[in-house]
CSV table of C-alpha atoms and ligand atoms in Angstrom, one decimal:
chain,number,residue,atom,x,y,z
A,26,MET,CA,168.8,20.7,94.0
A,27,ASN,CA,172.0,19.8,95.8
A,28,PHE,CA,172.4,16.1,96.5
A,29,ASN,CA,175.3,16.5,98.9
A,30,LEU,CA,174.8,16.9,102.6
A,31,SER,CA,176.5,20.0,104.1
A,32,GLU,CA,179.1,19.4,106.9
A,33,GLU,CA,176.5,20.5,109.4
A,34,GLN,CA,174.0,18.0,108.0
A,35,GLN,CA,176.5,15.2,108.1
A,36,LEU,CA,177.2,16.0,111.7
A,37,ILE,CA,173.5,16.0,112.5
A,38,GLN,CA,173.1,12.7,110.7
A,39,LYS,CA,176.0,11.1,112.6
A,40,THR,CA,174.8,12.4,116.0
A,41,ALA,CA,171.3,11.0,115.3
A,42,ARG,CA,172.7,7.7,114.0
A,43,ASP,CA,175.0,7.2,117.0
A,44,PHE,CA,172.2,8.1,119.4
A,45,ALA,CA,169.9,5.6,117.7
A,46,ASN,CA,172.4,2.8,117.7
A,47,ASP,CA,173.5,3.4,121.3
A,48,HIS,CA,170.2,4.2,122.9
A,49,LEU,CA,167.3,3.2,120.8
A,50,ARG,CA,168.3,-0.1,119.2
A,51,PRO,CA,169.1,-1.8,122.6
A,52,GLY,CA,165.7,-2.6,124.1
A,53,VAL,CA,163.6,-1.8,121.1
A,54,ILE,CA,162.2,-5.3,120.8
A,55,ASP,CA,161.3,-5.4,124.5
A,56,ARG,CA,159.7,-2.0,124.4
A,57,ASP,CA,157.6,-3.1,121.4
A,58,GLU,CA,156.7,-6.4,123.2
A,59,ASN,CA,155.7,-4.6,126.4
A,60,ALA,CA,154.2,-1.5,124.8
A,61,GLN,CA,156.7,0.6,126.9
A,62,PHE,CA,157.1,4.3,126.3
A,63,PRO,CA,160.8,5.2,125.7
A,64,ALA,CA,160.7,7.9,128.4
A,65,GLU,CA,164.5,7.9,129.1
A,66,GLN,CA,165.3,8.1,125.4
A,67,VAL,CA,162.9,10.9,124.8
A,68,LYS,CA,164.5,12.9,127.6
A,69,MET,CA,167.9,12.3,126.0
A,70,MET,CA,166.5,13.3,122.6
A,71,GLY,CA,165.5,16.6,124.2
A,72,GLU,CA,169.0,17.1,125.6
A,73,LEU,CA,170.4,16.5,122.1
A,74,GLY,CA,168.2,19.2,120.6
A,75,PHE,CA,166.0,16.7,118.7
A,76,MET,CA,162.6,17.7,120.1
A,77,GLY,CA,162.4,21.2,118.7
A,78,MET,CA,164.8,21.1,115.8
A,79,MET,CA,163.2,23.7,113.5
A,80,ILE,CA,162.4,26.2,116.3
A,81,PRO,CA,164.7,29.2,116.7
A,82,GLU,CA,167.1,29.0,119.7
A,83,GLU,CA,165.4,31.9,121.4
A,84,TYR,CA,162.4,29.7,122.0
A,85,GLY,CA,164.5,26.7,123.1
A,86,GLY,CA,164.9,25.0,119.8
A,87,ALA,CA,167.9,23.9,117.6
A,88,GLY,CA,167.2,26.5,114.9
A,89,ILE,CA,167.9,24.2,111.9
A,90,ASP,CA,166.0,23.7,108.6
A,91,SER,CA,163.4,21.0,107.8
A,92,LEU,CA,165.8,19.1,105.5
A,93,SER,CA,168.3,18.7,108.4
A,94,TYR,CA,165.4,17.6,110.6
A,95,CYS,CA,164.4,14.9,108.1
A,96,ILE,CA,168.0,13.7,108.0
A,97,ALA,CA,168.0,13.2,111.8
A,98,LEU,CA,164.5,11.7,111.8
A,99,GLU,CA,165.4,9.1,109.2
A,100,GLU,CA,168.2,7.8,111.4
A,101,ILE,CA,165.9,7.6,114.5
A,102,ALA,CA,163.3,5.8,112.4
A,103,LYS,CA,165.8,3.1,111.2
A,104,ALA,CA,166.2,2.1,114.9
A,105,ASP,CA,162.8,2.8,116.5
A,106,ALA,CA,159.6,3.9,114.7
A,107,SER,CA,157.9,4.5,118.0
A,108,ALA,CA,160.5,7.1,119.2
A,109,THR,CA,160.2,8.6,115.7
A,110,VAL,CA,156.5,9.4,115.9
A,111,ILE,CA,157.0,10.9,119.4
A,112,MET,CA,159.7,13.1,118.0
A,113,SER,CA,157.8,13.9,114.8
A,114,VAL,CA,154.6,14.9,116.6
A,115,ASN,CA,156.5,17.1,119.1
A,116,ASN,CA,158.5,18.8,116.3
A,117,SER,CA,156.3,18.9,113.3
A,118,LEU,CA,152.9,19.4,114.8
A,119,VAL,CA,153.2,20.7,118.4
A,120,CYS,CA,156.2,23.0,118.2
A,121,GLN,CA,155.6,24.2,114.6
A,122,LEU,CA,151.9,25.0,115.3
A,123,LEU,CA,152.8,27.1,118.4
A,124,TYR,CA,155.7,28.8,116.6
A,125,LEU,CA,153.6,29.7,113.5
A,126,TYR,CA,150.3,30.5,115.1
A,127,GLY,CA,150.9,31.0,118.9
A,128,SER,CA,151.0,34.4,120.6
A,129,GLU,CA,154.3,35.6,122.1
A,130,LYS,CA,153.0,34.8,125.6
A,131,GLN,CA,152.1,31.3,124.5
A,132,LYS,CA,155.5,30.8,122.9
A,133,GLN,CA,157.3,32.0,126.1
A,134,LYS,CA,155.1,29.9,128.4
A,135,TYR,CA,154.8,26.7,126.3
A,136,LEU,CA,157.1,26.5,123.3
A,137,THR,CA,160.3,27.1,125.2
A,138,LYS,CA,159.6,24.1,127.3
A,139,LEU,CA,158.4,21.9,124.4
A,140,ALA,CA,161.2,22.8,122.0
A,141,SER,CA,163.9,22.1,124.6
A,142,GLY,CA,162.4,18.7,125.4
A,143,GLU,CA,161.6,19.7,129.0
A,144,TRP,CA,157.9,19.0,128.2
A,145,LEU,CA,156.3,16.7,125.6
A,146,GLY,CA,153.3,17.7,123.5
A,147,ALA,CA,150.4,16.0,121.8
A,148,PHE,CA,148.1,17.1,118.9
A,149,SER,CA,144.5,16.2,119.0
A,150,LEU,CA,142.2,16.6,116.0
A,151,SER,CA,140.4,13.3,115.5
A,152,GLU,CA,137.2,12.1,117.3
A,153,PRO,CA,135.4,8.7,117.2
A,154,GLN,CA,133.1,9.9,114.3
A,155,SER,CA,135.6,12.1,112.5
A,156,GLY,CA,138.9,10.8,111.2
A,157,SER,CA,139.5,11.5,107.5
A,158,ASP,CA,136.5,13.9,107.6
A,159,ALA,CA,138.4,15.9,110.2
A,160,SER,CA,136.0,18.9,110.5
A,161,ASN,CA,133.1,16.7,111.5
A,162,MET,CA,133.8,17.1,115.1
A,163,ARG,CA,131.5,17.4,118.2
A,164,THR,CA,133.7,18.4,121.0
A,165,PHE,CA,132.5,21.9,122.0
A,166,ALA,CA,134.2,24.8,123.8
A,167,LYS,CA,131.7,27.3,125.3
A,168,ARG,CA,133.1,30.7,126.3
A,169,ASP,CA,132.4,31.5,129.9
A,170,GLY,CA,134.0,34.8,131.0
A,171,ASN,CA,137.7,34.5,130.9
A,172,GLN,CA,137.7,30.8,130.2
A,173,TYR,CA,136.3,28.1,127.9
A,174,ILE,CA,134.4,25.1,129.2
A,175,ILE,CA,135.1,22.1,126.9
A,176,ASN,CA,133.1,18.9,126.6
A,177,GLY,CA,133.6,16.0,124.3
A,178,THR,CA,135.8,13.0,123.4
A,179,LYS,CA,139.0,13.0,121.3
A,180,ASN,CA,140.7,9.9,120.1
A,181,TRP,CA,143.9,8.5,118.5
A,182,VAL,CA,146.0,10.9,120.5
A,183,THR,CA,149.7,10.1,120.0
A,184,SER,CA,151.6,10.7,123.3
A,185,GLY,CA,148.3,11.4,124.9
A,186,ILE,CA,149.3,9.7,128.1
A,187,SER,CA,153.0,10.8,128.4
A,188,SER,CA,152.5,14.4,127.2
A,189,ASP,CA,152.4,17.5,129.4
A,190,ILE,CA,150.1,19.5,127.1
A,191,VAL,CA,147.7,18.8,124.2
A,192,LEU,CA,147.0,21.1,121.3
A,193,LEU,CA,143.3,20.4,120.9
A,194,MET,CA,141.0,21.3,118.1
A,195,CYS,CA,137.3,21.6,118.9
A,196,LEU,CA,134.1,23.6,117.9
A,197,THR,CA,133.5,27.0,119.3
A,198,GLU,CA,130.5,27.5,117.0
A,199,LYS,CA,128.1,24.9,115.7
A,200,ASP,CA,126.6,24.5,112.2
A,201,VAL,CA,129.2,26.5,110.3
A,202,GLY,CA,131.4,23.6,109.4
A,203,SER,CA,135.1,23.9,109.6
A,204,LYS,CA,134.8,27.7,110.2
A,205,GLY,CA,133.5,26.8,113.7
A,206,ILE,CA,136.7,25.1,114.8
A,207,SER,CA,139.2,26.6,117.2
A,208,ALA,CA,142.6,25.4,118.6
A,209,PHE,CA,143.5,25.4,122.3
A,210,ILE,CA,146.4,24.6,124.5
A,211,VAL,CA,145.2,22.3,127.2
A,212,GLU,CA,147.5,21.4,130.0
A,213,LYS,CA,147.2,17.9,131.4
A,214,GLY,CA,146.5,19.2,134.9
A,215,PHE,CA,143.5,21.3,133.8
A,216,ASP,CA,140.3,20.4,135.7
A,217,GLY,CA,138.0,18.2,133.7
A,218,LEU,CA,140.6,16.5,131.4
A,219,SER,CA,141.0,12.8,131.8
A,220,ILE,CA,142.9,10.1,129.9
A,221,GLY,CA,141.0,7.2,128.5
A,222,LYS,CA,142.2,3.7,127.7
A,223,LYS,CA,145.6,3.1,126.1
A,224,GLU,CA,145.1,1.5,122.7
A,225,ASN,CA,146.7,-1.9,122.2
A,226,LYS,CA,148.2,-1.4,118.7
A,227,LEU,CA,149.6,-3.6,115.9
A,228,GLY,CA,152.8,-1.5,115.6
A,229,ILE,CA,154.6,1.6,117.0
A,230,ARG,CA,153.8,0.0,120.4
A,231,GLY,CA,156.3,2.0,122.3
A,232,SER,CA,154.4,5.2,121.5
A,233,ASP,CA,151.2,5.6,123.6
A,234,THR,CA,147.9,6.4,121.9
A,235,CYS,CA,144.7,7.1,123.9
A,236,GLU,CA,141.4,8.7,124.1
A,237,LEU,CA,140.9,12.0,126.0
A,238,TYR,CA,137.7,12.9,127.8
A,239,LEU,CA,136.8,16.5,128.4
A,240,GLU,CA,134.1,16.9,131.0
A,241,ASP,CA,133.5,20.6,131.8
A,242,CYS,CA,137.2,21.0,131.2
A,243,LYS,CA,138.2,24.6,132.1
A,244,VAL,CA,140.7,26.2,129.8
A,245,PRO,CA,141.8,29.9,130.2
A,246,ALA,CA,140.6,32.1,127.3
A,247,GLU,CA,144.2,33.2,126.7
A,248,ASN,CA,145.0,29.5,125.7
A,249,ILE,CA,143.1,29.8,122.4
A,250,ILE,CA,145.6,29.8,119.5
A,251,GLY,CA,144.8,32.5,117.0
A,252,LYS,CA,141.2,33.5,116.9
A,253,GLU,CA,137.9,31.6,117.2
A,254,GLY,CA,137.2,29.8,113.9
A,255,GLN,CA,140.8,29.6,112.7
A,256,GLY,CA,141.5,26.2,114.2
A,257,PHE,CA,140.8,24.0,111.1
A,258,LYS,CA,143.2,26.0,108.9
A,259,ILE,CA,145.8,26.0,111.6
A,260,ALA,CA,145.5,22.3,112.0
A,261,LEU,CA,145.6,21.5,108.3
A,262,GLY,CA,148.4,24.0,107.6
A,263,THR,CA,150.4,22.3,110.4
A,264,LEU,CA,149.6,18.8,109.1
A,265,ASP,CA,151.2,19.6,105.8
A,266,GLY,CA,154.5,19.8,107.6
A,267,GLY,CA,153.6,16.8,109.8
A,268,ARG,CA,153.3,14.6,106.7
A,269,ILE,CA,156.9,15.3,105.8
A,270,GLY,CA,157.8,13.8,109.3
A,271,ILE,CA,155.6,10.7,108.8
A,272,ALA,CA,157.0,10.2,105.3
A,273,THR,CA,160.4,10.3,106.9
A,274,GLN,CA,159.4,7.8,109.5
A,275,ALA,CA,158.3,5.5,106.6
A,276,LEU,CA,161.6,6.1,104.8
A,277,GLY,CA,163.6,5.1,107.9
A,278,ILE,CA,161.5,1.8,108.2
A,279,ALA,CA,162.1,1.1,104.5
A,280,ALA,CA,165.8,1.9,104.6
A,281,GLU,CA,166.2,-0.4,107.6
A,282,SER,CA,164.3,-3.1,105.8
A,283,LEU,CA,166.7,-2.8,102.9
A,284,ASN,CA,169.8,-2.9,105.2
A,285,ARG,CA,168.6,-5.9,107.1
A,286,SER,CA,167.7,-7.7,103.8
A,287,ILE,CA,171.2,-7.0,102.3
A,288,GLN,CA,172.9,-8.2,105.5
A,289,TYR,CA,170.8,-11.4,105.6
A,290,ALA,CA,171.2,-12.0,101.8
A,291,ASN,CA,175.0,-12.0,102.3
A,292,GLU,CA,174.8,-14.4,105.3
A,293,ARG,CA,172.1,-16.9,104.7
A,294,LYS,CA,173.1,-19.9,102.6
A,295,GLN,CA,170.8,-22.2,100.7
A,296,PHE,CA,171.6,-24.8,98.0
A,297,GLY,CA,175.3,-24.2,98.8
A,298,LYS,CA,175.4,-20.4,98.1
A,299,THR,CA,174.3,-17.2,99.8
A,300,ILE,CA,170.7,-16.3,98.9
A,301,GLY,CA,172.0,-13.0,97.6
A,302,GLU,CA,173.5,-14.9,94.7
A,303,PHE,CA,170.0,-15.8,93.5
A,304,GLY,CA,168.3,-13.6,90.9
A,305,ALA,CA,165.0,-13.6,92.8
A,306,ILE,CA,166.6,-12.1,95.9
A,307,GLN,CA,168.7,-9.6,93.8
A,308,SER,CA,165.6,-8.3,92.1
A,309,LYS,CA,163.9,-7.7,95.4
A,310,LEU,CA,166.9,-5.8,96.8
A,311,ALA,CA,167.3,-3.7,93.6
A,312,GLN,CA,163.6,-2.7,93.7
A,313,MET,CA,163.8,-1.9,97.3
A,314,ALA,CA,166.9,0.3,96.8
A,315,ILE,CA,165.2,2.2,93.9
A,316,HIS,CA,162.1,2.9,95.9
A,317,VAL,CA,164.0,3.9,99.1
A,318,ASP,CA,166.0,6.5,97.1
A,319,ALA,CA,162.9,7.8,95.3
A,320,ALA,CA,161.1,8.2,98.6
A,321,ARG,CA,164.0,10.1,100.0
A,322,LEU,CA,164.1,12.5,97.0
A,323,LEU,CA,160.4,13.2,97.3
A,324,ILE,CA,160.7,13.9,101.0
A,325,HIS,CA,163.8,16.2,100.6
A,326,ARG,CA,162.0,18.1,97.8
A,327,ALA,CA,159.0,18.8,100.1
A,328,ALA,CA,161.3,19.8,103.0
A,329,GLN,CA,163.3,22.1,100.7
A,330,LEU,CA,160.2,23.8,99.4
A,331,LYS,CA,159.1,24.3,103.0
A,332,ASP,CA,162.4,25.8,103.9
A,333,GLU,CA,162.2,28.1,100.9
A,334,GLY,CA,158.8,29.3,102.2
A,335,LYS,CA,157.1,28.0,99.0
A,336,PRO,CA,153.8,26.0,98.9
A,337,PHE,CA,154.6,22.3,99.8
A,338,GLY,CA,151.3,20.7,100.8
A,339,LYS,CA,150.9,18.7,97.5
A,340,GLU,CA,154.6,17.6,97.6
A,341,ALA,CA,154.3,16.6,101.3
A,342,ALA,CA,151.2,14.5,100.4
A,343,MET,CA,153.1,12.9,97.5
A,344,ALA,CA,156.0,12.1,99.8
A,345,LYS,CA,153.9,10.6,102.5
A,346,ASN,CA,151.7,8.6,100.1
A,347,PHE,CA,154.8,7.1,98.3
A,348,ALA,CA,157.1,6.6,101.2
A,349,SER,CA,154.5,4.8,103.3
A,350,LYS,CA,153.8,2.4,100.4
A,351,VAL,CA,157.6,1.9,100.1
A,352,ALA,CA,157.8,1.2,103.8
A,353,MET,CA,155.0,-1.4,103.6
A,354,ASP,CA,156.4,-3.1,100.5
A,355,ALA,CA,160.1,-3.1,101.7
A,356,SER,CA,159.3,-4.4,105.2
A,357,THR,CA,157.1,-7.1,103.6
A,358,GLN,CA,159.9,-8.1,101.2
A,359,CYS,CA,162.3,-8.1,104.1
A,360,VAL,CA,160.2,-10.6,106.0
A,361,GLN,CA,160.0,-12.7,102.8
A,362,ILE,CA,163.7,-12.7,102.4
A,363,PHE,CA,164.2,-13.8,106.1
A,364,GLY,CA,161.5,-16.5,105.5
A,365,GLY,CA,160.5,-18.3,108.7
A,366,TYR,CA,163.0,-16.3,110.7
A,367,GLY,CA,161.4,-13.1,109.7
A,368,TYR,CA,158.0,-14.3,110.8
A,369,ILE,CA,158.9,-14.9,114.4
A,370,ARG,CA,159.3,-12.3,117.2
A,371,GLY,CA,162.9,-11.6,118.2
A,372,THR,CA,164.6,-10.8,114.8
A,373,GLY,CA,162.9,-7.4,114.8
A,374,VAL,CA,162.0,-7.8,111.2
A,375,GLU,CA,158.3,-8.5,111.6
A,376,ARG,CA,158.2,-5.3,113.8
A,377,LEU,CA,159.2,-3.3,110.7
A,378,MET,CA,156.2,-4.6,108.9
A,379,ARG,CA,153.9,-3.9,111.8
A,380,ASP,CA,155.4,-0.4,112.3
A,381,ALA,CA,155.1,0.4,108.6
A,382,LYS,CA,151.4,0.0,108.4
A,383,ILE,CA,150.5,3.0,110.5
A,384,THR,CA,152.3,5.4,108.1
A,385,GLN,CA,149.6,4.7,105.6
A,386,ILE,CA,146.9,5.7,108.1
A,387,TYR,CA,147.8,8.5,110.5
A,388,GLU,CA,148.2,12.2,109.6
A,389,GLY,CA,145.9,11.5,106.7
A,390,THR,CA,145.4,8.1,105.1
A,391,SER,CA,147.0,7.3,101.7
A,392,GLU,CA,143.6,7.9,100.2
A,393,ILE,CA,143.4,11.4,101.8
A,394,GLN,CA,146.9,12.2,100.4
A,395,GLU,CA,145.7,11.3,96.9
A,396,LEU,CA,142.6,13.5,97.4
A,397,ILE,CA,144.9,16.4,98.4
A,398,ILE,CA,147.2,15.8,95.4
A,399,ALA,CA,144.3,15.5,93.0
A,400,ARG,CA,142.5,18.6,94.3
A,401,SER,CA,145.7,20.6,93.9
A,402,LEU,CA,146.2,19.3,90.3
A,403,LEU,CA,142.6,20.1,89.3
A,404,ARG,CA,142.8,23.6,90.9
A,405,ARG,CA,145.9,24.3,88.9
A,406,GLU,CA,144.2,23.2,85.7
A,407,ARG,CA,141.2,25.5,86.4
A,408,LYS,CA,143.5,28.5,86.7
B,510,LIG,N1,146.3,24.5,105.0
B,510,LIG,C1,145.5,25.5,105.4
B,510,LIG,N2,144.2,25.6,105.1
B,510,LIG,C2,143.7,24.6,104.4
B,510,LIG,C3,144.4,23.5,104.0
B,510,LIG,C4,145.8,23.5,104.3
B,510,LIG,N3,146.6,22.5,103.9
B,510,LIG,N4,143.6,22.6,103.3
B,510,LIG,C5,142.4,23.1,103.4
B,510,LIG,N5,142.4,24.3,104.0
B,510,LIG,C6,141.3,25.2,104.3
B,510,LIG,C7,140.5,25.4,103.0
B,510,LIG,O1,141.0,26.5,102.2
B,510,LIG,C8,139.1,25.7,103.5
B,510,LIG,O2,139.1,27.1,103.8
B,510,LIG,P1,137.8,28.0,103.2
B,510,LIG,O3,136.6,27.4,103.8
B,510,LIG,O4,138.1,29.4,103.8
B,510,LIG,O5,137.9,27.9,101.8
B,510,LIG,C9,139.0,24.9,104.8
B,510,LIG,O6,140.4,24.6,105.2
B,510,LIG,C10,138.3,23.6,104.6
B,510,LIG,O7,139.0,22.9,103.6
B,510,LIG,P2,138.3,21.8,102.7
B,510,LIG,O8,136.9,22.2,102.2
B,510,LIG,O9,139.3,21.3,101.7
B,510,LIG,O10,138.1,20.7,103.9
B,510,LIG,P3,137.5,19.2,103.8
B,510,LIG,O11,136.5,19.0,104.8
B,510,LIG,O12,137.1,18.9,102.4
B,510,LIG,O13,138.8,18.3,104.3
B,510,LIG,C11,140.8,17.2,104.1
B,510,LIG,C12,140.0,18.4,103.7
B,510,LIG,C13,142.1,17.4,103.3
B,510,LIG,C14,140.1,15.9,103.7
B,510,LIG,C15,141.1,17.2,105.6
B,510,LIG,O14,139.9,16.9,106.3
B,510,LIG,C16,142.2,16.2,106.0
B,510,LIG,O15,143.3,16.5,105.9
B,510,LIG,N6,141.7,15.0,106.6
B,510,LIG,C17,142.7,14.1,107.2
B,510,LIG,C18,142.8,14.4,108.6
B,510,LIG,C19,144.1,14.1,109.2
B,510,LIG,O16,145.2,14.2,108.6
B,510,LIG,N7,144.1,13.7,110.5
B,510,LIG,C20,145.3,13.4,111.2
B,510,LIG,C21,145.1,13.4,112.6
B,510,LIG,S1,146.5,13.9,113.5
B,510,LIG,C22,147.5,12.6,113.6
B,510,LIG,O17,147.3,11.6,113.0
B,510,LIG,C23,148.7,12.9,114.4
B,510,LIG,C24,149.3,11.8,115.1
B,510,LIG,O18,148.9,11.5,116.2
B,510,LIG,C25,150.4,11.0,114.5
């Protein structure tokens, strides 16, 4: 494993950091307060090539590897976790799914627009009764000539309001479990698709999350991805990569928590000295630094395995499980170091804590990541 960034990776890191500092940090507190989607910034991210980073240039992407993508995503996450999840879902879930499993026609029609940032995509797996138990869905697509008629309710859809298309998983056959699930490309303008209420969230408030209602929604048959019944494997295979993105979102939040804590420890004086001179604060900073570095190493290992075309699902689950805990712990310690100033709106420190929490929940809870890791270990032992 090479611990040094290549010249190209350093440039990507600098570009992402400069963009984050110039265009995401200003206004991030207001966007959080008002639950305002960073539309202008997302457009600029598209222009910088950040919305389809791992997609070859022929399909509108930047054609770089997963590791470089993580390096850029971490910089975005330090400034604005909401912009990060919008970027992560479009890159890791939407573009990757279409690139790996879409037909050439689907790639030409949809991927080129999504990878270039002209369009924004959403990924819809969950339903009110099926979260961790993802295959327990009810939304049903009935074939009717050269189209499918879809009925049902999907929820927790990230970018569900602002996106142009949704990659939607639903049943095409009942009573056969996950083998009855198929994946579809649903355009926002399709007849019968409507957007439900926008969720009022604890954190990542700049990203929109909503329910989607499908009432006799008509989707052309050519918009099925792969074949009928392949949707669950397509979704889970894609989520393995998505989890590297969410782990990186958590890493960025943790790294920012550490940076803010160091800065404050050097400034804030109590009992005649800076609080950084007290052992209690030093211990917190040291533990945060160890955990941030360890999270980054786990993430980069998973990304490197992915880039090498090797199995990486267990490693992605490890990275997400660990990095999301590190984000929660580091942001909580950051608030503790800031004391009363950390607890009020305006310093931006409490936002880190609120933003961190979701990384332990979406794209598979921490408990589901443990289940994936344990299943993989037990399978290996049985061989
Ligand atoms: N890749 C490809 N195929 C996979 C797979 C993977 N990673 N994991 C499992 N499969 C296959 C299995 O091989 C199996 O196929 P066969 O039947 O042919 O053997 C099939 O899928 C079913 O697998 P399981 O029996 O393991 O399925 P399960 O019902 O036990 O569920 C689970 C497994 C890991 C718990 C899964 O349900 C899961 O990941 N749950 C969490 C859901 C989740 O992450 N949701 C995120 C929502 S999207 C989101 O949050 C995005 C956002 O907006 C930010």
